[in-house]
PDB file of C-alpha atoms and ligand atoms in Angstrom:
ATOM      1  CA  UNK A  21     -61.183-103.423  -0.046  1.00 94.00           C
ATOM      2  CA  UNK A  22     -61.158 -99.747  -1.038  1.00 96.00           C
ATOM      3  CA  UNK A  23     -59.912 -99.039  -4.549  1.00 97.00           C
ATOM      4  CA  UNK A  24     -58.492 -96.186  -6.588  1.00 98.00           C
ATOM      5  CA  UNK A  25     -59.296 -96.562 -10.304  1.00 98.00           C
ATOM      6  CA  UNK A  26     -57.216 -94.355 -12.551  1.00 98.00           C
ATOM      7  CA  UNK A  27     -56.281 -93.974 -16.190  1.00 98.00           C
ATOM      8  CA  UNK A  28     -56.613 -91.610 -19.121  1.00 98.00           C
ATOM      9  CA  UNK A  29     -59.819 -89.801 -20.008  1.00 98.00           C
ATOM     10  CA  UNK A  30     -61.786 -92.459 -21.900  1.00 98.00           C
ATOM     11  CA  UNK A  31     -59.928 -95.423 -20.356  1.00 98.00           C
ATOM     12  CA  UNK A  32     -63.209 -96.874 -19.067  1.00 98.00           C
ATOM     13  CA  UNK A  33     -63.182 -95.776 -15.414  1.00 98.00           C
ATOM     14  CA  UNK A  34     -66.850 -94.766 -15.363  1.00 97.00           C
ATOM     15  CA  UNK A  35     -67.966 -97.860 -17.269  1.00 97.00           C
ATOM     16  CA  UNK A  36     -66.082-100.215 -14.942  1.00 98.00           C
ATOM     17  CA  UNK A  37     -67.129 -98.370 -11.789  1.00 97.00           C
ATOM     18  CA  UNK A  38     -70.790 -98.700 -12.785  1.00 96.00           C
ATOM     19  CA  UNK A  39     -70.286-102.482 -13.138  1.00 97.00           C
ATOM     20  CA  UNK A  40     -68.587-102.650  -9.753  1.00 97.00           C
ATOM     21  CA  UNK A  41     -71.493-100.817  -8.132  1.00 96.00           C
ATOM     22  CA  UNK A  42     -74.050-103.026  -9.862  1.00 95.00           C
ATOM     23  CA  UNK A  43     -72.356-106.391  -9.410  1.00 96.00           C
ATOM     24  CA  UNK A  44     -70.254-106.007  -6.265  1.00 95.00           C
ATOM     25  CA  UNK A  45     -72.307-103.451  -4.315  1.00 94.00           C
ATOM     26  CA  UNK A  46     -69.435-101.056  -3.688  1.00 95.00           C
ATOM     27  CA  UNK A  47     -69.916 -97.289  -3.501  1.00 95.00           C
ATOM     28  CA  UNK A  48     -68.587 -95.228  -6.433  1.00 96.00           C
ATOM     29  CA  UNK A  49     -67.064 -91.826  -5.756  1.00 97.00           C
ATOM     30  CA  UNK A  50     -66.544 -90.063  -9.091  1.00 97.00           C
ATOM     31  CA  UNK A  51     -65.176 -86.545  -8.780  1.00 98.00           C
ATOM     32  CA  UNK A  52     -66.220 -85.799 -12.383  1.00 97.00           C
ATOM     33  CA  UNK A  53     -69.819 -86.833 -11.601  1.00 95.00           C
ATOM     34  CA  UNK A  54     -69.780 -84.833  -8.348  1.00 96.00           C
ATOM     35  CA  UNK A  55     -68.604 -81.703 -10.177  1.00 97.00           C
ATOM     36  CA  UNK A  56     -71.218 -82.175 -12.921  1.00 95.00           C
ATOM     37  CA  UNK A  57     -73.944 -82.563 -10.286  1.00 94.00           C
ATOM     38  CA  UNK A  58     -72.749 -79.365  -8.582  1.00 96.00           C
ATOM     39  CA  UNK A  59     -72.893 -77.514 -11.905  1.00 95.00           C
ATOM     40  CA  UNK A  60     -76.396 -78.826 -12.590  1.00 93.00           C
ATOM     41  CA  UNK A  61     -77.538 -77.702  -9.125  1.00 95.00           C
ATOM     42  CA  UNK A  62     -75.870 -74.309  -9.603  1.00 97.00           C
ATOM     43  CA  UNK A  63     -73.973 -74.525  -6.309  1.00 96.00           C
ATOM     44  CA  UNK A  64     -70.928 -72.445  -5.375  1.00 95.00           C
ATOM     45  CA  UNK A  65     -68.743 -75.518  -5.942  1.00 95.00           C
ATOM     46  CA  UNK A  66     -70.256 -75.923  -9.401  1.00 96.00           C
ATOM     47  CA  UNK A  67     -69.453 -72.305 -10.276  1.00 95.00           C
ATOM     48  CA  UNK A  68     -65.852 -72.800  -9.171  1.00 94.00           C
ATOM     49  CA  UNK A  69     -65.434 -76.049 -11.098  1.00 97.00           C
ATOM     50  CA  UNK A  70     -67.103 -75.197 -14.392  1.00 96.00           C
ATOM     51  CA  UNK A  71     -64.497 -72.862 -15.871  1.00 95.00           C
ATOM     52  CA  UNK A  72     -61.754 -75.436 -15.355  1.00 97.00           C
ATOM     53  CA  UNK A  73     -63.819 -78.321 -16.710  1.00 97.00           C
ATOM     54  CA  UNK A  74     -64.886 -76.431 -19.831  1.00 96.00           C
ATOM     55  CA  UNK A  75     -61.225 -75.844 -20.661  1.00 96.00           C
ATOM     56  CA  UNK A  76     -60.196 -79.433 -19.887  1.00 96.00           C
ATOM     57  CA  UNK A  77     -58.048 -78.348 -16.953  1.00 97.00           C
ATOM     58  CA  UNK A  78     -58.079 -79.779 -13.449  1.00 98.00           C
ATOM     59  CA  UNK A  79     -60.182 -78.208 -10.727  1.00 98.00           C
ATOM     60  CA  UNK A  80     -57.760 -76.975  -8.022  1.00 98.00           C
ATOM     61  CA  UNK A  81     -56.535 -79.639  -5.596  1.00 98.00           C
ATOM     62  CA  UNK A  82     -57.803 -77.944  -2.428  1.00 97.00           C
ATOM     63  CA  UNK A  83     -61.374 -77.745  -3.761  1.00 97.00           C
ATOM     64  CA  UNK A  84     -61.296 -81.327  -5.015  1.00 98.00           C
ATOM     65  CA  UNK A  85     -59.799 -82.835  -1.859  1.00 97.00           C
ATOM     66  CA  UNK A  86     -62.326 -81.054   0.342  1.00 96.00           C
ATOM     67  CA  UNK A  87     -65.195 -82.322  -1.774  1.00 96.00           C
ATOM     68  CA  UNK A  88     -63.977 -85.923  -1.461  1.00 96.00           C
ATOM     69  CA  UNK A  89     -63.455 -85.484   2.280  1.00 95.00           C
ATOM     70  CA  UNK A  90     -67.108 -84.467   2.657  1.00 93.00           C
ATOM     71  CA  UNK A  91     -68.273 -87.555   0.785  1.00 94.00           C
ATOM     72  CA  UNK A  92     -66.060 -89.867   2.839  1.00 92.00           C
ATOM     73  CA  UNK A  93     -67.600 -88.562   6.076  1.00 87.00           C
ATOM     74  CA  UNK A  94     -70.956 -90.012   5.040  1.00 85.00           C
ATOM     75  CA  UNK A  95     -69.753 -93.376   3.815  1.00 85.00           C
ATOM     76  CA  UNK A  96     -70.336 -95.493   6.900  1.00 76.00           C
ATOM     77  CA  UNK A  97     -68.526 -98.795   6.497  1.00 79.00           C
ATOM     78  CA  UNK A  98     -69.090 -99.586   2.822  1.00 87.00           C
ATOM     79  CA  UNK A  99     -66.157-100.336   0.521  1.00 94.00           C
ATOM     80  CA  UNK A 100     -65.646 -97.631  -2.056  1.00 96.00           C
ATOM     81  CA  UNK A 101     -64.097 -97.117  -5.455  1.00 97.00           C
ATOM     82  CA  UNK A 102     -62.552 -93.751  -6.258  1.00 98.00           C
ATOM     83  CA  UNK A 103     -63.162 -93.043  -9.958  1.00 98.00           C
ATOM     84  CA  UNK A 104     -61.020 -90.235 -11.342  1.00 97.00           C
ATOM     85  CA  UNK A 105     -59.526 -89.206  -7.985  1.00 98.00           C
ATOM     86  CA  UNK A 106     -56.692 -88.689  -7.163  1.00 98.00           C
ATOM     87  CA  UNK A 107     -55.414 -87.102 -10.364  1.00 98.00           C
ATOM     88  CA  UNK A 108     -52.352 -85.320  -8.972  1.00 98.00           C
ATOM     89  CA  UNK A 109     -49.605 -86.108  -6.485  1.00 98.00           C
ATOM     90  CA  UNK A 110     -51.042 -83.504  -4.075  1.00 98.00           C
ATOM     91  CA  UNK A 111     -54.460 -85.152  -4.251  1.00 98.00           C
ATOM     92  CA  UNK A 112     -52.918 -88.581  -3.614  1.00 98.00           C
ATOM     93  CA  UNK A 113     -51.130 -87.242  -0.533  1.00 98.00           C
ATOM     94  CA  UNK A 114     -54.277 -85.406   0.621  1.00 98.00           C
ATOM     95  CA  UNK A 115     -56.264 -88.602   0.225  1.00 98.00           C
ATOM     96  CA  UNK A 116     -53.725 -90.549   2.256  1.00 97.00           C
ATOM     97  CA  UNK A 117     -54.081 -88.033   5.094  1.00 96.00           C
ATOM     98  CA  UNK A 118     -57.867 -87.926   5.226  1.00 95.00           C
ATOM     99  CA  UNK A 119     -58.162 -91.701   5.080  1.00 95.00           C
ATOM    100  CA  UNK A 120     -55.650 -92.108   7.875  1.00 95.00           C
ATOM    101  CA  UNK A 121     -57.644 -89.696  10.068  1.00 92.00           C
ATOM    102  CA  UNK A 122     -60.681 -91.942   9.636  1.00 91.00           C
ATOM    103  CA  UNK A 123     -58.814 -95.221  10.078  1.00 92.00           C
ATOM    104  CA  UNK A 124     -59.338 -96.145   6.419  1.00 93.00           C
ATOM    105  CA  UNK A 125     -56.963 -97.101   3.628  1.00 95.00           C
ATOM    106  CA  UNK A 126     -56.677 -97.843  -0.075  1.00 97.00           C
ATOM    107  CA  UNK A 127     -56.048-101.525  -0.820  1.00 97.00           C
ATOM    108  CA  UNK A 128     -55.137-101.259  -4.499  1.00 98.00           C
ATOM    109  CA  UNK A 129     -54.652 -98.461  -7.030  1.00 98.00           C
ATOM    110  CA  UNK A 130     -55.668 -99.926 -10.372  1.00 98.00           C
ATOM    111  CA  UNK A 131     -54.443 -98.353 -13.597  1.00 98.00           C
ATOM    112  CA  UNK A 132     -56.473 -98.994 -16.768  1.00 98.00           C
ATOM    113  CA  UNK A 133     -53.984 -99.010 -19.603  1.00 98.00           C
ATOM    114  CA  UNK A 134     -55.383 -97.974 -23.007  1.00 98.00           C
ATOM    115  CA  UNK A 135     -53.256 -96.886 -26.005  1.00 96.00           C
ATOM    116  CA  UNK A 136     -53.580 -93.240 -26.956  1.00 92.00           C
ATOM    117  CA  UNK A 137     -54.847 -94.060 -30.488  1.00 91.00           C
ATOM    118  CA  UNK A 138     -57.882 -95.760 -28.950  1.00 96.00           C
ATOM    119  CA  UNK A 139     -58.756 -92.925 -26.565  1.00 97.00           C
ATOM    120  CA  UNK A 140     -59.707 -90.304 -29.136  1.00 95.00           C
ATOM    121  CA  UNK A 141     -62.368 -92.508 -30.736  1.00 96.00           C
ATOM    122  CA  UNK A 142     -63.757 -93.449 -27.334  1.00 98.00           C
ATOM    123  CA  UNK A 143     -64.020 -89.837 -26.219  1.00 98.00           C
ATOM    124  CA  UNK A 144     -65.454 -88.319 -29.403  1.00 96.00           C
ATOM    125  CA  UNK A 145     -68.017 -91.156 -29.596  1.00 97.00           C
ATOM    126  CA  UNK A 146     -68.999 -91.042 -25.913  1.00 98.00           C
ATOM    127  CA  UNK A 147     -72.551 -90.056 -25.060  1.00 97.00           C
ATOM    128  CA  UNK A 148     -74.014 -89.794 -21.566  1.00 96.00           C
ATOM    129  CA  UNK A 149     -77.483 -89.687 -20.036  1.00 96.00           C
ATOM    130  CA  UNK A 150     -78.231 -86.231 -18.700  1.00 92.00           C
ATOM    131  CA  UNK A 151     -80.470 -87.684 -15.991  1.00 92.00           C
ATOM    132  CA  UNK A 152     -78.690 -90.774 -14.611  1.00 91.00           C
ATOM    133  CA  UNK A 153     -75.158 -90.473 -16.037  1.00 91.00           C
ATOM    134  CA  UNK A 154     -75.254 -93.835 -17.883  1.00 94.00           C
ATOM    135  CA  UNK A 155     -72.412 -94.014 -20.420  1.00 96.00           C
ATOM    136  CA  UNK A 156     -72.901 -94.924 -24.098  1.00 97.00           C
ATOM    137  CA  UNK A 157     -70.837 -94.883 -27.258  1.00 97.00           C
ATOM    138  CA  UNK A 158     -72.182 -94.146 -30.742  1.00 97.00           C
ATOM    139  CA  UNK A 159     -70.451 -97.209 -32.218  1.00 96.00           C
ATOM    140  CA  UNK A 160     -69.583 -99.669 -29.488  1.00 95.00           C
ATOM    141  CA  UNK A 161     -72.495 -99.128 -27.074  1.00 96.00           C
ATOM    142  CA  UNK A 162     -75.358 -97.206 -28.672  1.00 98.00           C
ATOM    143  CA  UNK A 163     -78.584 -96.564 -26.774  1.00 98.00           C
ATOM    144  CA  UNK A 164     -81.411 -98.821 -28.042  1.00 98.00           C
ATOM    145  CA  UNK A 165     -83.364 -95.765 -29.158  1.00 97.00           C
ATOM    146  CA  UNK A 166     -81.136 -92.983 -30.465  1.00 96.00           C
ATOM    147  CA  UNK A 167     -80.819 -90.157 -27.905  1.00 97.00           C
ATOM    148  CA  UNK A 168     -82.865 -91.941 -25.207  1.00 98.00           C
ATOM    149  CA  UNK A 169     -81.367 -93.644 -22.127  1.00 98.00           C
ATOM    150  CA  UNK A 170     -82.045 -97.407 -21.875  1.00 98.00           C
ATOM    151  CA  UNK A 171     -82.095 -97.198 -18.064  1.00 96.00           C
ATOM    152  CA  UNK A 172     -84.229 -94.182 -17.328  1.00 97.00           C
ATOM    153  CA  UNK A 173     -85.582 -92.672 -20.568  1.00 98.00           C
ATOM    154  CA  UNK A 174     -83.453 -89.535 -20.017  1.00 97.00           C
ATOM    155  CA  UNK A 175     -81.860 -87.537 -22.811  1.00 98.00           C
ATOM    156  CA  UNK A 176     -78.545 -88.929 -24.083  1.00 98.00           C
ATOM    157  CA  UNK A 177     -76.104 -86.180 -25.083  1.00 97.00           C
ATOM    158  CA  UNK A 178     -72.438 -85.407 -25.751  1.00 96.00           C
ATOM    159  CA  UNK A 179     -70.488 -83.868 -22.874  1.00 95.00           C
ATOM    160  CA  UNK A 180     -69.197 -80.330 -23.539  1.00 92.00           C
ATOM    161  CA  UNK A 181     -65.659 -81.419 -22.769  1.00 95.00           C
ATOM    162  CA  UNK A 182     -65.804 -84.356 -25.214  1.00 96.00           C
ATOM    163  CA  UNK A 183     -65.221 -81.973 -28.134  1.00 93.00           C
ATOM    164  CA  UNK A 184     -61.912 -82.452 -29.997  1.00 92.00           C
ATOM    165  CA  UNK A 185     -60.114 -79.266 -28.866  1.00 91.00           C
ATOM    166  CA  UNK A 186     -60.911 -79.804 -25.171  1.00 96.00           C
ATOM    167  CA  UNK A 187     -59.974 -83.489 -25.413  1.00 96.00           C
ATOM    168  CA  UNK A 188     -56.435 -82.509 -26.464  1.00 95.00           C
ATOM    169  CA  UNK A 189     -56.012 -80.399 -23.317  1.00 97.00           C
ATOM    170  CA  UNK A 190     -57.454 -83.154 -21.120  1.00 97.00           C
ATOM    171  CA  UNK A 191     -55.032 -85.739 -22.508  1.00 97.00           C
ATOM    172  CA  UNK A 192     -52.074 -83.401 -21.966  1.00 97.00           C
ATOM    173  CA  UNK A 193     -53.243 -82.605 -18.420  1.00 97.00           C
ATOM    174  CA  UNK A 194     -53.502 -86.331 -17.764  1.00 98.00           C
ATOM    175  CA  UNK A 195     -49.992 -87.055 -19.048  1.00 97.00           C
ATOM    176  CA  UNK A 196     -48.446 -84.252 -17.009  1.00 98.00           C
ATOM    177  CA  UNK A 197     -50.317 -84.743 -13.734  1.00 98.00           C
ATOM    178  CA  UNK A 198     -51.913 -88.165 -13.459  1.00 98.00           C
ATOM    179  CA  UNK A 199     -49.524 -90.604 -15.169  1.00 97.00           C
ATOM    180  CA  UNK A 200     -46.826 -89.938 -12.525  1.00 97.00           C
ATOM    181  CA  UNK A 201     -49.183 -91.405  -9.901  1.00 98.00           C
ATOM    182  CA  UNK A 202     -48.154 -94.815 -11.192  1.00 98.00           C
ATOM    183  CA  UNK A 203     -44.818 -94.466  -9.415  1.00 98.00           C
ATOM    184  CA  UNK A 204     -46.498 -93.056  -6.305  1.00 97.00           C
ATOM    185  CA  UNK A 205     -48.654 -96.164  -5.911  1.00 98.00           C
ATOM    186  CA  UNK A 206     -45.868 -98.525  -6.989  1.00 98.00           C
ATOM    187  CA  UNK A 207     -43.754 -97.199  -4.129  1.00 97.00           C
ATOM    188  CA  UNK A 208     -46.622 -97.927  -1.759  1.00 96.00           C
ATOM    189  CA  UNK A 209     -46.923-101.481  -3.112  1.00 97.00           C
ATOM    190  CA  UNK A 210     -50.517-100.863  -4.172  1.00 98.00           C
ATOM    191  CA  UNK A 211     -50.152-100.554  -7.917  1.00 98.00           C
ATOM    192  CA  UNK A 212     -51.955-102.926 -10.298  1.00 98.00           C
ATOM    193  CA  UNK A 213     -52.085-102.478 -14.056  1.00 98.00           C
ATOM    194  CA  UNK A 214     -54.910-103.893 -16.181  1.00 98.00           C
ATOM    195  CA  UNK A 215     -55.355-103.993 -19.943  1.00 98.00           C
ATOM    196  CA  UNK A 216     -58.215-101.582 -20.532  1.00 98.00           C
ATOM    197  CA  UNK A 217     -58.199-102.072 -24.298  1.00 98.00           C
ATOM    198  CA  UNK A 218     -60.103-105.381 -24.167  1.00 97.00           C
ATOM    199  CA  UNK A 219     -63.877-105.752 -24.274  1.00 97.00           C
ATOM    200  CA  UNK A 220     -65.402-104.233 -21.206  1.00 96.00           C
ATOM    201  CA  UNK A 221     -66.654-107.579 -19.826  1.00 97.00           C
ATOM    202  CA  UNK A 222     -63.056-108.898 -19.979  1.00 98.00           C
ATOM    203  CA  UNK A 223     -61.768-105.778 -18.239  1.00 98.00           C
ATOM    204  CA  UNK A 224     -64.424-106.235 -15.586  1.00 98.00           C
ATOM    205  CA  UNK A 225     -63.561-109.841 -14.875  1.00 98.00           C
ATOM    206  CA  UNK A 226     -59.893-108.918 -14.394  1.00 98.00           C
ATOM    207  CA  UNK A 227     -60.896-106.015 -12.180  1.00 98.00           C
ATOM    208  CA  UNK A 228     -63.212-108.158 -10.113  1.00 97.00           C
ATOM    209  CA  UNK A 229     -60.390-110.605  -9.386  1.00 97.00           C
ATOM    210  CA  UNK A 230     -58.239-107.758  -8.041  1.00 97.00           C
ATOM    211  CA  UNK A 231     -61.062-106.158  -6.043  1.00 95.00           C
ATOM    212  CA  UNK A 232     -61.958-109.482  -4.456  1.00 91.00           C
ATOM    213  CA  UNK A 233     -58.366-109.895  -3.387  1.00 84.00           C
ATOM    214  CA  UNK A 234     -57.363-112.582  -5.928  1.00 68.00           C
TER     215      UNK A 234
HETATM  216  P1  ADP B  13     -63.049 -88.511 -17.715  1.00 72.82           P
HETATM  217  O1  ADP B  13     -64.057 -89.562 -17.368  1.00 72.82           O
HETATM  218  O2  ADP B  13     -63.056 -88.220 -19.170  1.00 72.82           O
HETATM  219  O3  ADP B  13     -61.689 -88.777 -17.220  1.00 72.82           O
HETATM  220  P2  ADP B  13     -64.191 -86.953 -15.566  1.00 72.82           P
HETATM  221  O4  ADP B  13     -65.664 -87.034 -15.695  1.00 72.82           O
HETATM  222  O5  ADP B  13     -63.536 -87.837 -14.586  1.00 72.82           O
HETATM  223  O6  ADP B  13     -63.549 -87.170 -17.020  1.00 72.82           O
HETATM  224  O7  ADP B  13     -63.725 -85.449 -15.280  1.00 72.82           O
HETATM  225  C1  ADP B  13     -64.220 -84.381 -16.017  1.00 72.82           C
HETATM  226  C2  ADP B  13     -63.512 -83.111 -15.582  1.00 72.82           C
HETATM  227  O8  ADP B  13     -63.793 -82.860 -14.185  1.00 72.82           O
HETATM  228  C3  ADP B  13     -61.993 -83.127 -15.672  1.00 72.82           C
HETATM  229  O9  ADP B  13     -61.521 -82.774 -16.973  1.00 72.82           O
HETATM  230  C4  ADP B  13     -61.623 -82.067 -14.624  1.00 72.82           C
HETATM  231  O10 ADP B  13     -61.839 -80.754 -15.113  1.00 72.82           O
HETATM  232  C5  ADP B  13     -62.661 -82.327 -13.533  1.00 72.82           C
HETATM  233  N1  ADP B  13     -62.163 -83.303 -12.564  1.00 72.82           N
HETATM  234  C6  ADP B  13     -62.624 -84.566 -12.352  1.00 72.82           C
HETATM  235  N2  ADP B  13     -61.931 -85.192 -11.394  1.00 72.82           N
HETATM  236  C7  ADP B  13     -60.972 -84.309 -10.984  1.00 72.82           C
HETATM  237  C8  ADP B  13     -59.919 -84.378 -10.028  1.00 72.82           C
HETATM  238  N3  ADP B  13     -59.677 -85.471  -9.288  1.00 72.82           N
HETATM  239  N4  ADP B  13     -59.154 -83.275  -9.884  1.00 72.82           N
HETATM  240  C9  ADP B  13     -59.372 -82.155 -10.594  1.00 72.82           C
HETATM  241  N5  ADP B  13     -60.330 -82.038 -11.518  1.00 72.82           N
HETATM  242  C10 ADP B  13     -61.134 -83.107 -11.722  1.00 72.82           C
HETATM  243  P1  ADP B  14     -63.634 -92.714 -18.389  1.00 72.82           P
HETATM  244  O1  ADP B  14     -64.608 -92.660 -17.243  1.00 72.82           O
HETATM  245  O2  ADP B  14     -62.336 -93.372 -18.025  1.00 72.82           O
HETATM  246  O3  ADP B  14     -63.431 -91.384 -19.046  1.00 72.82           O
HETATM  247  P2  ADP B  14     -65.775 -94.132 -19.819  1.00 72.82           P
HETATM  248  O4  ADP B  14     -66.112 -95.320 -18.988  1.00 72.82           O
HETATM  249  O5  ADP B  14     -66.712 -92.986 -19.798  1.00 72.82           O
HETATM  250  O6  ADP B  14     -64.251 -93.671 -19.517  1.00 72.82           O
HETATM  251  O7  ADP B  14     -65.576 -94.656 -21.324  1.00 72.82           O
HETATM  252  C1  ADP B  14     -65.288 -93.747 -22.405  1.00 72.82           C
HETATM  253  C2  ADP B  14     -66.007 -94.245 -23.669  1.00 72.82           C
HETATM  254  O8  ADP B  14     -65.432 -95.484 -24.099  1.00 72.82           O
HETATM  255  C3  ADP B  14     -67.500 -94.512 -23.474  1.00 72.82           C
HETATM  256  O9  ADP B  14     -68.201 -94.125 -24.633  1.00 72.82           O
HETATM  257  C4  ADP B  14     -67.586 -96.015 -23.258  1.00 72.82           C
HETATM  258  O10 ADP B  14     -68.820 -96.559 -23.725  1.00 72.82           O
HETATM  259  C5  ADP B  14     -66.409 -96.534 -24.095  1.00 72.82           C
HETATM  260  N1  ADP B  14     -65.762 -97.702 -23.488  1.00 72.82           N
HETATM  261  C6  ADP B  14     -65.553 -97.945 -22.172  1.00 72.82           C
HETATM  262  N2  ADP B  14     -64.925 -99.122 -22.000  1.00 72.82           N
HETATM  263  C7  ADP B  14     -64.710 -99.631 -23.250  1.00 72.82           C
HETATM  264  C8  ADP B  14     -64.091-100.859 -23.733  1.00 72.82           C
HETATM  265  N3  ADP B  14     -63.538-101.743 -22.889  1.00 72.82           N
HETATM  266  N4  ADP B  14     -64.059-101.040 -25.084  1.00 72.82           N
HETATM  267  C9  ADP B  14     -64.581-100.125 -25.928  1.00 72.82           C
HETATM  268  N5  ADP B  14     -65.194 -98.972 -25.530  1.00 72.82           N
HETATM  269  C10 ADP B  14     -65.254 -98.735 -24.202  1.00 72.82           C
HETATM  270 ZN1   ZN B  15     -80.459 -92.436 -17.807  1.00 72.82          ZN
END
């Protein structure tokens, strides 16, 4: 089954997607990771995306949809999880169209519900590996050696957009643009809501049940 995983910045989308890749062998498509890779590689796409990301705004829909379309072309027949896409109604409609063209569909759109009070602490404490993208948290999931990735030895740093002023814009952007997707997927009968405020192994076991069609 193909899945959309959505929720606020800091809801745990990246953490859960990594578990799904590791334990269930699905393919993760994270638009945030794709944009960060484009920035790192100094591509034209990266140049376009960076200004929006630094401000905590969304990259324009047309650019984002096209990027996802290009990834979907190369997927072969593996089941995928969309992490952080769609984030707007236009992206959700665009996704529906490109999947239909390829004879694919989304099985479930899973919303990770986390109270706003919890998100700020998650985002300000988040650290990521510059090399492999592994996600840490200074309090709840510190790297074994401070600043060094457990997986690959890469440098563990704070994302530029995880600074307090940018976080405020990202949360507002999310409330205005992404929260309304709940009704979009409810109308399609694909909506599932999970409690994202539990320990991440509990979230994962609930997610796994949905992904495996339970
Ligand atoms: P988070 O994990 O905190 O939700 P992401 O890594 O998913 O953040 O996204 C980081 C930034 O990349 C967003 O603030 C936005 O600027 C851009 N971005 C990611 N996904 C999308 C998308 N689907 N549409 C537009 N912009 C996006
Ligand atoms: P998103 O991709 O939705 O922005 P992340 O998976 O990057 O979210 O998680 C944001 C931060 O919260 C990270 O530092 C991560 O370690 C932490 N985190 C993720 N899931 C949980 C959880 N269930 N409980 C506590 N902290 C969590
Ligand atoms: Zn790493």
